[in-house]
């Protein structure tokens, strides 16, 4: 993972600032001959797009994506397919109100990347954070739409499972509910609660954090590695690399620290199809850095955005004490739009590990291997 | 981060299995002319070494480290210094009781890497887990001892902050206490509680999880990057890549999800030395993926070890249902020895980011840069 | 070096096909606060641009480049500077005559990438070679224009030194002559010879190979590494990675195989400025993979293009014997336009090694280091 | 390719200095379940070992290799197999006569890495060159012995084809002759000529350069990539990264610059097995960076060693003019022992590209892919 590239064999390089002419990405290493239509990418981007409800920033960005390379339309069949060469995706920025930022041009927002960004580069993109803007995540979602198609049979879904102090009721979890409310909430009743809660937060000029859960089904056993190339280590980097994320966990996560060894063990029995079945999934589908064949379950915590209307003490670039109020168009709960971003990162990590595993071990059956007779 | 290499400019490649002839690592990219004595590496290894109290595995490994390359003794001065070329470190395995494992040779331990390892490689190192063994972490600790010397002024310390349900009392936190008890506990009274608690766990043939906190002081502002090369993303991978870790958090971590934007903001004021001072550290020293100059604070959760004396249901390599009891010499709380490992990973990440930052931006002062007059 | 990314700290990722909507690149890792105007990039692109004389392809591509990100115009001073974040460059394709290729749609051109490309990807971009097109090198030239600015004091220049059997007369070498003729030839008299020779080749429907020499002045001693990160190894990959290149040499190159040890030794004497002076440069400025401070001198050989009007025997995608004649607009000597491409690759390698060296060793003086008194 | 690591999926990291306690390597990414015995590695090492004839250095190094990890002996069958985890190989240094170097301790050998090494690291390993020693190549040969087993059906062979001014007679080329003379010469008559020629060079205290040719048979079509991950670019880096190499060429190499397009084209016809047959191999088995299925043919030029008995002008570390004579035990023609090293590098590059291709494209047949009916 380089400064702006993610992945080893399925490699995503993103570029672009919040208030520059365009953002985009280059997806390198995608296998050839995968059918891919631009609408499939657009559809994922539309789920992340701002301005779709009163609960996200009112910035209006159509986020229309163009494929610049790496996809070829076969003349005979009219099918669009990946070619195996880099797929470049471009999204023009449309709605940049730079003047929104003139008041805070030289001030550091507490909790925002401005100060360390300036300390690093000697440069401060006051207009929405430059590369530190959540706008960069549109590129990730676009790349993720391609990544979803790499490993056959893979499904990646996400949901918001906590908003501030209000957790979802897991007994009422329904994946079908997720697209029906503006929160990616898997439970209609909790969604209603969140709506009124977030209205209050928004009107108070405040913001709130959240927890997102991402689940991948159809992951074969054997992806990952026992040491640094661990599947969970790469997932942790992927999620922690999303803006405003402060915590990541796999399976039972921090709760596993409280468990006894016997409570935490996912016992096994042979299934009817001749493959092992796990009787629980405390491990979240990963043991020793390698996928077990169970669903992969991960969560990450998003802090409240630092862009709030309540005045905070700060300093400016000239070394003077001052106060700041951020009046731009911001998300009261950035965690909401992090759901499709988290899905995209999970998909990218799995695509990469699928190809890496295939490189090292090939395409044979993953278990059981032929054993000498006992 | 490749399958067995960690880092970009400060690169650590480890090798070796739990029950092979030796383990070790190659540290590549270390700057030249850093004074380095083998005793400094040994001293860190001794902190991780098993068999030092009744609370860790009774396997007796002296973990004596040899430097095979990359360090040169100047004839004139007798000073040992790094040369800038790869530093190879070797630790011979001494106490391998392979027969301990004969009963479980073909059985998968629930919660252990055995099954996915076998599904990946078609090979099952029943003797202690092969590469998935915690023994591999000795190599990391050795590399970390070198990493600590790369960024000037850096201090990395760690402590166990929770064992099973029992958290440390932070009001009594004393770093000096950490080396005085067998738990790396920063509070003597909690250490006593843990001793009796863990005796109970051990005698029951069970095991328990833990949470570790690692703190780095002296990190300059500006290390990291706003997108994939985030300092916190690399830390998350580093910690999640330690055996048995299921969760990672930076600063307030998951608790940040509950906070309001104003509560989470680390407000700033100019300090007497002409540099900004933060009035709190919810961010754990990292904003937008870049260090702020505050201490970096991270935590990770370790699950209870899967090697327990209580029988669990499982299957074997031949696809038969069976039960398993793991009788080898194991840690009732592997989280304890993860403390120096976590320190080492933090040190390696910071050494790498220090060099990467110096590569891109050079050695000038990190803040303030000369600004045009207003 | 990944499939479409070049470099470690100064990283260039290119994308785009000959006949797609656009080509371009993302330059990641460039230091911040380097003044950079789009005209500087355009100026290098114009040197590589086709259709500027009768000796190159008549395809008309303005190669107008846009900077999409990574450069910021300071409001106060109006200065455009790099920000330290990814610089995305976009060049739209304008003059794609796809129908030129309809005759050879399913045939493999001998000496061309078509067959192995198809064997790899199951896909054959008959329209100009897809990613294998020399058009991709425009992206390299654009990146190289940025790379030239990274290491202070660096100058990279190139010249064509052989066309087919006709070598340049080195006794008349004049760098000022290079931009005055359509061949990048450092000698006016040879340029005249080449003009009449190449007219003959062109009219015969044939093509011819060439040798290019690239020289870098102002490279400090100490860049590179003694083993795999050798400066010359990276240069060799960079040049061999240019389309149609079949050989690379540094300094005396293949001629060094004929020399005795005493003839090949570049003897040294102390110069007036207190630094060593070399009395010759057989080594081409690199010893043991590390720059010596002398000019770096490299050459590469370009084969004749496979796109010729003379019929050749071949097969088609359906496994049938056939003949082929390539009627598109092609360069009779692709080596000519490879000169600015070679300069760009040299600049990129040196920028990367400059940053890598600074990362590992810092910015101190490279020689002499303080030594103990003798 | 990092400073001391080579390859992407099949990754070789080497360590160790000429006069330290040991050298060795870690081979990461090797597929699991490949039968591998230590004797196979030793056998390749023995071909490179010094002191086997009067034509190489008289340093006596048994080069006995130990496998420290990554190979497992199945108890039942007794078969040693790779496990898929890092294979660490260790070779102890035995015959280090450090005092040989005392006269030249502070002097730079012209043509040797000493000066730039010192300029880089501020450190000068006068005892045989440290990492710049040809001794490091033993590690490469060991890794190459493993690499040979990765791609099924691969054969890699090498020969010395020129010594100083004396080229081999290709009309008498016989691979069986190579192991029968001390020069890896494929022609017995040329070997005799070289013997008397090199005796003269050696007795004069001089040295001489050489050209080595490496040929790989059994490489499937489709390995490599059209842009930076070109197979020939990686080969060029691999060969140029061998000590003392100054030039690399593929197929016709520099001679291709002289050819016309029609002479250089490798025409094709359908073969009896339903796959295309090439009527010549000017391309050396690689077109557009991708293997064609023909044998891969590469050559590299080795300069004469800088360690000679004839006095040369130089400077010392203290900035004084002086003369130098190198009295240690050196090879009069280092090119000889570069033959097995070149084979190893070719094998490593092919193993890496075989895995990278399998990762991206899978294991299906490489040509023809199913095509729509015409």
Tab-separated table of C-alpha atoms in Angstrom, chain A:
chain	number	residue	atom	x	y	z
A	1	UNK	CA	0.000	0.000	0.000
A	2	UNK	CA	1.654	3.128	-1.252
A	3	UNK	CA	0.637	6.699	-0.551
A	4	UNK	CA	-2.150	6.726	-3.149
A	5	UNK	CA	-2.256	3.155	-4.359
A	6	UNK	CA	-4.068	0.306	-2.687
A	7	UNK	CA	-3.586	-3.403	-3.331
A	8	UNK	CA	-0.955	-5.649	-4.828
A	9	UNK	CA	-2.351	-7.480	-7.840
A	10	UNK	CA	-5.699	-5.693	-7.965
A	11	UNK	CA	-4.293	-2.213	-7.591
A	12	UNK	CA	-6.266	1.005	-7.216
A	13	UNK	CA	-4.556	4.387	-7.566
A	14	UNK	CA	-6.766	7.399	-6.879
A	15	UNK	CA	-6.205	11.064	-7.632
A	16	UNK	CA	-7.978	14.372	-7.320
A	17	UNK	CA	-8.938	16.965	-4.772
A	18	UNK	CA	-12.291	18.020	-3.458
A	19	UNK	CA	-12.191	21.327	-5.308
A	20	UNK	CA	-10.005	20.579	-8.339
A	21	UNK	CA	-11.357	19.893	-11.830
A	22	UNK	CA	-11.848	16.158	-11.393
A	23	UNK	CA	-11.225	13.079	-9.303
A	24	UNK	CA	-10.732	9.520	-10.460
A	25	UNK	CA	-8.769	6.339	-10.291
A	26	UNK	CA	-6.768	3.805	-12.243
A	27	UNK	CA	-7.586	0.151	-11.575
A	28	UNK	CA	-4.637	-1.983	-12.587
A	29	UNK	CA	-4.410	-5.763	-12.624
A	30	UNK	CA	-8.065	-6.541	-13.227
A	31	UNK	CA	-8.401	-9.874	-15.018
A	32	UNK	CA	-9.356	-9.694	-18.694
A	33	UNK	CA	-12.681	-10.677	-20.243
A	34	UNK	CA	-14.900	-9.681	-17.322
A	35	UNK	CA	-18.115	-8.128	-18.646
A	36	UNK	CA	-18.296	-4.561	-17.314
A	37	UNK	CA	-20.741	-1.778	-18.128
A	38	UNK	CA	-20.341	1.792	-16.954
A	39	UNK	CA	-23.859	1.615	-15.504
A	40	UNK	CA	-22.673	-0.933	-12.971
A	41	UNK	CA	-20.091	1.498	-11.675
A	42	UNK	CA	-22.521	4.402	-11.766
A	43	UNK	CA	-25.030	2.458	-9.749
A	44	UNK	CA	-22.596	2.023	-6.863
A	45	UNK	CA	-21.568	5.670	-7.093
A	46	UNK	CA	-25.190	6.735	-6.840
A	47	UNK	CA	-25.486	4.987	-3.486
A	48	UNK	CA	-22.632	7.119	-2.105
A	49	UNK	CA	-23.640	10.352	-3.816
A	50	UNK	CA	-24.295	13.353	-1.574
A	51	UNK	CA	-27.418	15.451	-1.538
A	52	UNK	CA	-29.897	12.600	-1.720
A	53	UNK	CA	-31.555	13.308	1.616
A	54	UNK	CA	-31.532	16.034	4.233
A	55	UNK	CA	-29.151	13.861	6.265
A	56	UNK	CA	-26.118	14.304	4.026
A	57	UNK	CA	-24.248	17.304	2.656
A	58	UNK	CA	-26.267	19.399	0.217
A	59	UNK	CA	-23.366	19.634	-2.216
A	60	UNK	CA	-24.832	18.577	-5.580
A	61	UNK	CA	-22.435	16.312	-7.407
A	62	UNK	CA	-23.871	14.052	-10.110
A	63	UNK	CA	-20.701	11.920	-9.844
A	64	UNK	CA	-21.026	10.855	-13.453
A	65	UNK	CA	-18.243	8.421	-14.219
A	66	UNK	CA	-16.473	7.951	-17.581
A	67	UNK	CA	-14.394	4.899	-18.474
A	68	UNK	CA	-11.276	6.174	-20.233
A	69	UNK	CA	-9.448	2.920	-20.845
A	70	UNK	CA	-9.248	-0.784	-20.173
A	71	UNK	CA	-12.704	-1.744	-21.459
A	72	UNK	CA	-13.296	-2.864	-25.012
A	73	UNK	CA	-16.549	-3.271	-26.868
A	74	UNK	CA	-16.433	-6.312	-29.030
A	75	UNK	CA	-17.703	-5.259	-32.470
A	76	UNK	CA	-19.396	-8.524	-33.201
A	77	UNK	CA	-21.247	-9.103	-29.951
A	78	UNK	CA	-21.425	-5.561	-28.617
A	79	UNK	CA	-20.321	-6.859	-25.223
A	80	UNK	CA	-18.178	-4.528	-23.134
A	81	UNK	CA	-15.388	-6.413	-21.419
A	82	UNK	CA	-12.275	-5.668	-19.420
A	83	UNK	CA	-9.089	-6.056	-21.423
A	84	UNK	CA	-6.641	-6.793	-18.589
A	85	UNK	CA	-5.035	-3.364	-18.986
A	86	UNK	CA	-5.525	-0.360	-16.662
A	87	UNK	CA	-9.087	0.841	-16.277
A	88	UNK	CA	-9.089	4.617	-15.818
A	89	UNK	CA	-12.230	6.186	-14.384
A	90	UNK	CA	-12.903	9.927	-14.367
A	91	UNK	CA	-15.440	11.911	-12.356
A	92	UNK	CA	-15.594	15.648	-13.005
A	93	UNK	CA	-16.184	17.920	-10.042
A	94	UNK	CA	-19.196	20.150	-10.656
A	95	UNK	CA	-20.399	21.921	-7.542
A	96	UNK	CA	-17.361	23.546	-5.941
A	97	UNK	CA	-18.325	26.585	-3.892
A	98	UNK	CA	-14.852	27.678	-2.934
A	99	UNK	CA	-16.098	30.876	-1.362
A	100	UNK	CA	-17.773	28.839	1.367
A	101	UNK	CA	-14.295	28.427	2.721
A	102	UNK	CA	-13.028	32.011	2.622
A	103	UNK	CA	-13.693	32.625	6.327
A	104	UNK	CA	-11.629	29.644	7.413
A	105	UNK	CA	-8.927	29.908	4.811
A	106	UNK	CA	-6.032	30.207	7.211
A	107	UNK	CA	-7.524	28.501	10.251
A	108	UNK	CA	-7.100	24.891	11.299
A	109	UNK	CA	-10.316	23.028	12.025
A	110	UNK	CA	-9.886	21.004	15.255
A	111	UNK	CA	-10.275	17.327	14.472
A	112	UNK	CA	-9.563	17.957	10.798
A	113	UNK	CA	-6.512	17.075	8.709
A	114	UNK	CA	-5.656	20.727	8.007
A	115	UNK	CA	-2.859	21.167	10.519
A	116	UNK	CA	-0.910	17.944	9.993
A	117	UNK	CA	-1.447	18.249	6.201
A	118	UNK	CA	0.122	21.688	6.377
A	119	UNK	CA	2.890	20.423	8.657
A	120	UNK	CA	3.675	17.701	6.142
A	121	UNK	CA	3.432	19.483	2.815
A	122	UNK	CA	3.732	23.158	3.755
A	123	UNK	CA	0.481	23.533	1.958
A	124	UNK	CA	-3.087	23.778	3.149
A	125	UNK	CA	-5.966	23.063	0.814
A	126	UNK	CA	-8.517	25.043	2.810
A	127	UNK	CA	-11.205	24.345	0.170
A	128	UNK	CA	-12.697	21.192	1.562
A	129	UNK	CA	-9.577	19.410	2.595
A	130	UNK	CA	-7.867	18.610	-0.700
A	131	UNK	CA	-6.990	14.940	-0.740
A	132	UNK	CA	-8.265	14.557	2.818
A	133	UNK	CA	-11.795	15.253	1.626
A	134	UNK	CA	-14.370	12.463	1.790
A	135	UNK	CA	-14.940	13.273	-1.876
A	136	UNK	CA	-11.922	11.064	-2.652
A	137	UNK	CA	-13.970	8.057	-1.569
A	138	UNK	CA	-16.072	8.283	-4.743
A	139	UNK	CA	-13.038	6.923	-6.573
A	140	UNK	CA	-12.886	4.014	-4.170
A	141	UNK	CA	-16.540	3.190	-4.702
A	142	UNK	CA	-15.997	3.215	-8.469
A	143	UNK	CA	-13.031	0.864	-8.128
A	144	UNK	CA	-15.002	-1.319	-5.757
A	145	UNK	CA	-17.725	-1.806	-8.350
A	146	UNK	CA	-15.114	-3.469	-10.548
A	147	UNK	CA	-13.596	-5.395	-7.653
A	148	UNK	CA	-16.950	-7.005	-6.875
A	149	UNK	CA	-16.740	-8.860	-10.179
A	150	UNK	CA	-13.311	-10.444	-9.738
A	151	UNK	CA	-13.916	-13.323	-7.331
A	152	UNK	CA	-16.777	-15.480	-8.597
A	153	UNK	CA	-19.754	-15.827	-6.293
A	154	UNK	CA	-18.787	-12.972	-4.008
A	155	UNK	CA	-21.389	-10.727	-2.383
A	156	UNK	CA	-20.400	-7.734	-0.266
A	157	UNK	CA	-23.027	-5.857	1.724
A	158	UNK	CA	-22.882	-3.184	4.389
A	159	UNK	CA	-25.082	-1.508	6.931
A	160	UNK	CA	-24.941	1.222	9.534
A	161	UNK	CA	-25.205	-0.531	12.899
A	162	UNK	CA	-24.790	2.363	15.307
A	163	UNK	CA	-25.401	6.108	15.115
A	164	UNK	CA	-24.023	7.936	18.133
A	165	UNK	CA	-25.440	6.111	21.146
A	166	UNK	CA	-28.174	4.317	19.175
A	167	UNK	CA	-27.326	0.782	18.015
A	168	UNK	CA	-29.421	-1.206	15.588
A	169	UNK	CA	-31.629	-3.972	16.962
A	170	UNK	CA	-29.984	-7.102	15.524
A	171	UNK	CA	-33.017	-9.274	16.141
A	172	UNK	CA	-34.818	-7.302	13.440
A	173	UNK	CA	-31.930	-7.307	10.912
A	174	UNK	CA	-33.225	-7.393	7.326
A	175	UNK	CA	-30.808	-6.797	4.455
A	176	UNK	CA	-33.745	-5.842	2.238
A	177	UNK	CA	-34.420	-2.858	4.480
A	178	UNK	CA	-30.992	-1.313	3.863
A	179	UNK	CA	-31.749	0.451	0.553
A	180	UNK	CA	-35.173	1.624	1.764
A	181	UNK	CA	-34.004	4.269	4.225
A	182	UNK	CA	-31.440	7.068	3.976
A	183	UNK	CA	-29.163	5.467	6.593
A	184	UNK	CA	-28.361	2.034	5.158
A	185	UNK	CA	-30.092	0.772	8.289
A	186	UNK	CA	-31.095	-2.933	8.299
A	187	UNK	CA	-34.043	-2.270	10.620
A	188	UNK	CA	-36.912	0.068	9.751
A	189	UNK	CA	-37.734	0.940	13.331
A	190	UNK	CA	-34.188	1.971	14.172
A	191	UNK	CA	-34.116	4.021	10.969
A	192	UNK	CA	-37.042	6.057	12.216
A	193	UNK	CA	-35.331	6.657	15.532
A	194	UNK	CA	-32.138	7.759	13.761
A	195	UNK	CA	-34.084	10.182	11.546
A	196	UNK	CA	-35.428	12.159	14.458
A	197	UNK	CA	-32.162	11.902	16.383
A	198	UNK	CA	-30.092	13.149	13.449
A	199	UNK	CA	-32.509	16.003	12.766
A	200	UNK	CA	-31.745	17.207	16.262
A	201	UNK	CA	-28.003	16.895	15.771
A	202	UNK	CA	-28.158	18.716	12.465
A	203	UNK	CA	-30.262	21.562	13.796
A	204	UNK	CA	-27.907	21.986	16.732
A	205	UNK	CA	-25.055	22.503	14.233
A	206	UNK	CA	-23.347	19.452	15.675
A	207	UNK	CA	-22.351	16.078	14.245
A	208	UNK	CA	-22.234	12.486	15.387
A	209	UNK	CA	-20.200	9.319	14.898
A	210	UNK	CA	-21.274	5.889	13.709
A	211	UNK	CA	-20.349	2.224	13.357
A	212	UNK	CA	-20.576	0.393	10.017
A	213	UNK	CA	-20.671	-3.369	9.483
A	214	UNK	CA	-19.557	-4.991	6.252
A	215	UNK	CA	-20.266	-8.635	5.451
A	216	UNK	CA	-18.844	-10.666	2.581
A	217	UNK	CA	-20.512	-13.922	1.570
A	218	UNK	CA	-19.080	-16.438	-0.855
A	219	UNK	CA	-15.438	-16.035	0.127
A	220	UNK	CA	-13.603	-19.338	-0.409
A	221	UNK	CA	-11.422	-20.755	2.357
A	222	UNK	CA	-7.730	-20.061	1.872
A	223	UNK	CA	-7.458	-16.354	1.005
A	224	UNK	CA	-4.821	-14.456	2.967
A	225	UNK	CA	-1.593	-15.535	4.619
A	226	UNK	CA	-0.403	-16.391	8.107
A	227	UNK	CA	1.947	-13.445	8.613
A	228	UNK	CA	1.995	-9.905	7.169
A	229	UNK	CA	-0.245	-10.551	4.185
A	230	UNK	CA	-3.081	-11.455	6.549
A	231	UNK	CA	-6.514	-10.942	5.133
A	232	UNK	CA	-7.619	-9.214	8.326
A	233	UNK	CA	-4.529	-6.997	8.389
A	234	UNK	CA	-5.294	-5.796	4.883
A	235	UNK	CA	-8.943	-5.284	5.789
A	236	UNK	CA	-7.901	-3.301	8.855
A	237	UNK	CA	-5.741	-1.021	6.711
A	238	UNK	CA	-8.524	-0.706	4.158
A	239	UNK	CA	-11.123	0.370	6.686
A	240	UNK	CA	-8.806	2.491	8.822
A	241	UNK	CA	-7.816	4.234	5.606
A	242	UNK	CA	-11.365	5.529	5.129
A	243	UNK	CA	-11.788	9.121	6.247
A	244	UNK	CA	-12.617	9.635	9.923
A	245	UNK	CA	-12.353	5.955	10.874
A	246	UNK	CA	-10.840	5.409	14.346
A	247	UNK	CA	-11.425	1.700	14.983
A	248	UNK	CA	-11.728	-1.600	13.137
A	249	UNK	CA	-12.734	-5.028	14.292
A	250	UNK	CA	-13.197	-8.477	12.773
A	251	UNK	CA	-15.772	-10.958	14.045
A	252	UNK	CA	-16.276	-10.472	17.777
A	253	UNK	CA	-13.552	-7.817	17.757
A	254	UNK	CA	-12.969	-6.063	21.066
A	255	UNK	CA	-15.638	-8.225	22.678
A	256	UNK	CA	-13.359	-11.235	22.096
A	257	UNK	CA	-11.039	-9.860	24.759
A	258	UNK	CA	-13.704	-10.673	27.336
A	259	UNK	CA	-14.301	-14.227	26.216
A	260	UNK	CA	-12.839	-17.474	27.486
A	261	UNK	CA	-11.078	-19.747	25.042
A	262	UNK	CA	-13.919	-22.257	25.057
A	263	UNK	CA	-16.545	-19.556	24.433
A	264	UNK	CA	-14.557	-18.062	21.579
A	265	UNK	CA	-13.862	-21.361	19.771
A	266	UNK	CA	-15.894	-21.849	16.594
A	267	UNK	CA	-16.495	-25.588	16.795
A	268	UNK	CA	-16.634	-27.665	13.633
A	269	UNK	CA	-18.648	-30.566	12.277
A	270	UNK	CA	-18.675	-32.189	8.853
A	271	UNK	CA	-21.477	-30.842	6.656
A	272	UNK	CA	-23.633	-32.792	4.267
A	273	UNK	CA	-21.620	-31.554	1.281
A	274	UNK	CA	-18.407	-33.095	2.602
A	275	UNK	CA	-16.965	-29.814	3.771
A	276	UNK	CA	-16.564	-28.671	7.379
A	277	UNK	CA	-19.304	-26.565	8.923
A	278	UNK	CA	-18.615	-24.084	11.710
A	279	UNK	CA	-21.129	-23.965	14.544
A	280	UNK	CA	-20.504	-20.249	15.222
A	281	UNK	CA	-18.533	-17.359	13.701
A	282	UNK	CA	-16.769	-15.514	16.512
A	283	UNK	CA	-13.759	-15.305	14.197
A	284	UNK	CA	-15.632	-13.313	11.568
A	285	UNK	CA	-14.541	-15.715	8.847
A	286	UNK	CA	-10.792	-15.320	9.344
A	287	UNK	CA	-8.402	-17.460	11.395
A	288	UNK	CA	-4.676	-16.901	11.444
A	289	UNK	CA	-5.033	-14.313	8.703
A	290	UNK	CA	-6.696	-16.751	6.281
A	291	UNK	CA	-10.341	-16.998	5.274
A	292	UNK	CA	-12.221	-20.001	6.659
A	293	UNK	CA	-15.035	-20.083	4.119
A	294	UNK	CA	-17.491	-18.530	6.583
A	295	UNK	CA	-18.887	-15.048	5.918
A	296	UNK	CA	-16.344	-12.337	6.633
A	297	UNK	CA	-17.714	-9.859	9.141
A	298	UNK	CA	-15.999	-6.572	9.926
A	299	UNK	CA	-16.954	-3.319	11.601
A	300	UNK	CA	-15.426	0.118	11.734
A	301	UNK	CA	-16.095	3.215	13.830
A	302	UNK	CA	-16.397	6.656	12.269
A	303	UNK	CA	-15.862	9.717	14.406
A	304	UNK	CA	-18.172	12.731	14.144
A	305	UNK	CA	-17.112	15.135	11.415
A	306	UNK	CA	-15.056	18.089	12.555
A	307	UNK	CA	-17.033	20.489	10.374
A	308	UNK	CA	-19.594	21.877	12.785
A	309	UNK	CA	-21.366	25.184	13.354
A	310	UNK	CA	-20.385	25.375	17.006
A	311	UNK	CA	-17.338	27.602	17.586
A	312	UNK	CA	-14.111	25.881	18.609
A	313	UNK	CA	-10.783	27.277	19.795
A	314	UNK	CA	-7.968	26.958	17.319
A	315	UNK	CA	-4.874	28.617	15.791
A	316	UNK	CA	-4.186	29.863	12.290
A	317	UNK	CA	-1.310	29.376	9.861
A	318	UNK	CA	0.295	32.536	11.183
A	319	UNK	CA	0.513	31.146	14.691
A	320	UNK	CA	-2.309	33.187	16.208
A	321	UNK	CA	-4.992	31.975	18.594
A	322	UNK	CA	-8.471	32.279	17.115
A	323	UNK	CA	-11.918	30.614	16.972
A	324	UNK	CA	-13.484	28.716	14.084
A	325	UNK	CA	-16.979	27.916	12.848
A	326	UNK	CA	-17.294	25.759	9.717
A	327	UNK	CA	-20.169	26.959	7.612
A	328	UNK	CA	-19.744	24.801	4.465
A	329	UNK	CA	-22.153	22.060	3.418
A	330	UNK	CA	-21.291	19.050	5.525
A	331	UNK	CA	-22.629	15.705	6.619
A	332	UNK	CA	-23.990	15.656	10.172
A	333	UNK	CA	-23.090	11.936	10.212
A	334	UNK	CA	-20.352	11.084	7.720
A	335	UNK	CA	-20.692	7.487	8.775
A	336	UNK	CA	-23.803	7.106	6.617
A	337	UNK	CA	-22.055	7.565	3.314
A	338	UNK	CA	-19.162	5.447	4.579
A	339	UNK	CA	-21.306	2.326	4.107
A	340	UNK	CA	-20.792	1.978	0.320
A	341	UNK	CA	-17.183	3.053	0.811
A	342	UNK	CA	-16.646	0.237	3.298
A	343	UNK	CA	-18.229	-2.226	0.883
A	344	UNK	CA	-15.888	-1.020	-1.841
A	345	UNK	CA	-12.815	-1.446	0.331
A	346	UNK	CA	-13.873	-4.957	1.357
A	347	UNK	CA	-14.431	-5.832	-2.310
A	348	UNK	CA	-11.022	-4.449	-3.303
A	349	UNK	CA	-9.209	-6.370	-0.558
A	350	UNK	CA	-10.965	-9.599	-1.499
A	351	UNK	CA	-10.295	-9.131	-5.227
A	352	UNK	CA	-6.631	-8.543	-4.466
A	353	UNK	CA	-6.330	-11.570	-2.183
A	354	UNK	CA	-8.241	-13.742	-4.620
A	355	UNK	CA	-5.687	-12.931	-7.329
A	356	UNK	CA	-2.722	-13.208	-4.964
A	357	UNK	CA	-3.874	-16.603	-3.788
A	358	UNK	CA	-4.458	-17.758	-7.341
A	359	UNK	CA	-0.970	-16.567	-8.225
A	360	UNK	CA	0.737	-18.526	-5.485
A	361	UNK	CA	-1.424	-21.621	-5.232
A	362	UNK	CA	-3.353	-21.833	-8.508
A	363	UNK	CA	-6.962	-22.658	-9.142
A	364	UNK	CA	-7.280	-26.133	-7.657
A	365	UNK	CA	-9.825	-27.055	-4.982
A	366	UNK	CA	-8.992	-25.452	-1.680
A	367	UNK	CA	-9.891	-28.352	0.583
A	368	UNK	CA	-9.454	-31.228	1.019
A	369	UNK	CA	-6.206	-31.929	-0.761
A	370	UNK	CA	-5.440	-35.557	-1.513
A	371	UNK	CA	-4.011	-37.141	1.620
A	372	UNK	CA	-2.021	-40.297	2.077
A	373	UNK	CA	-4.184	-43.096	3.435
A	374	UNK	CA	-4.024	-43.541	7.198
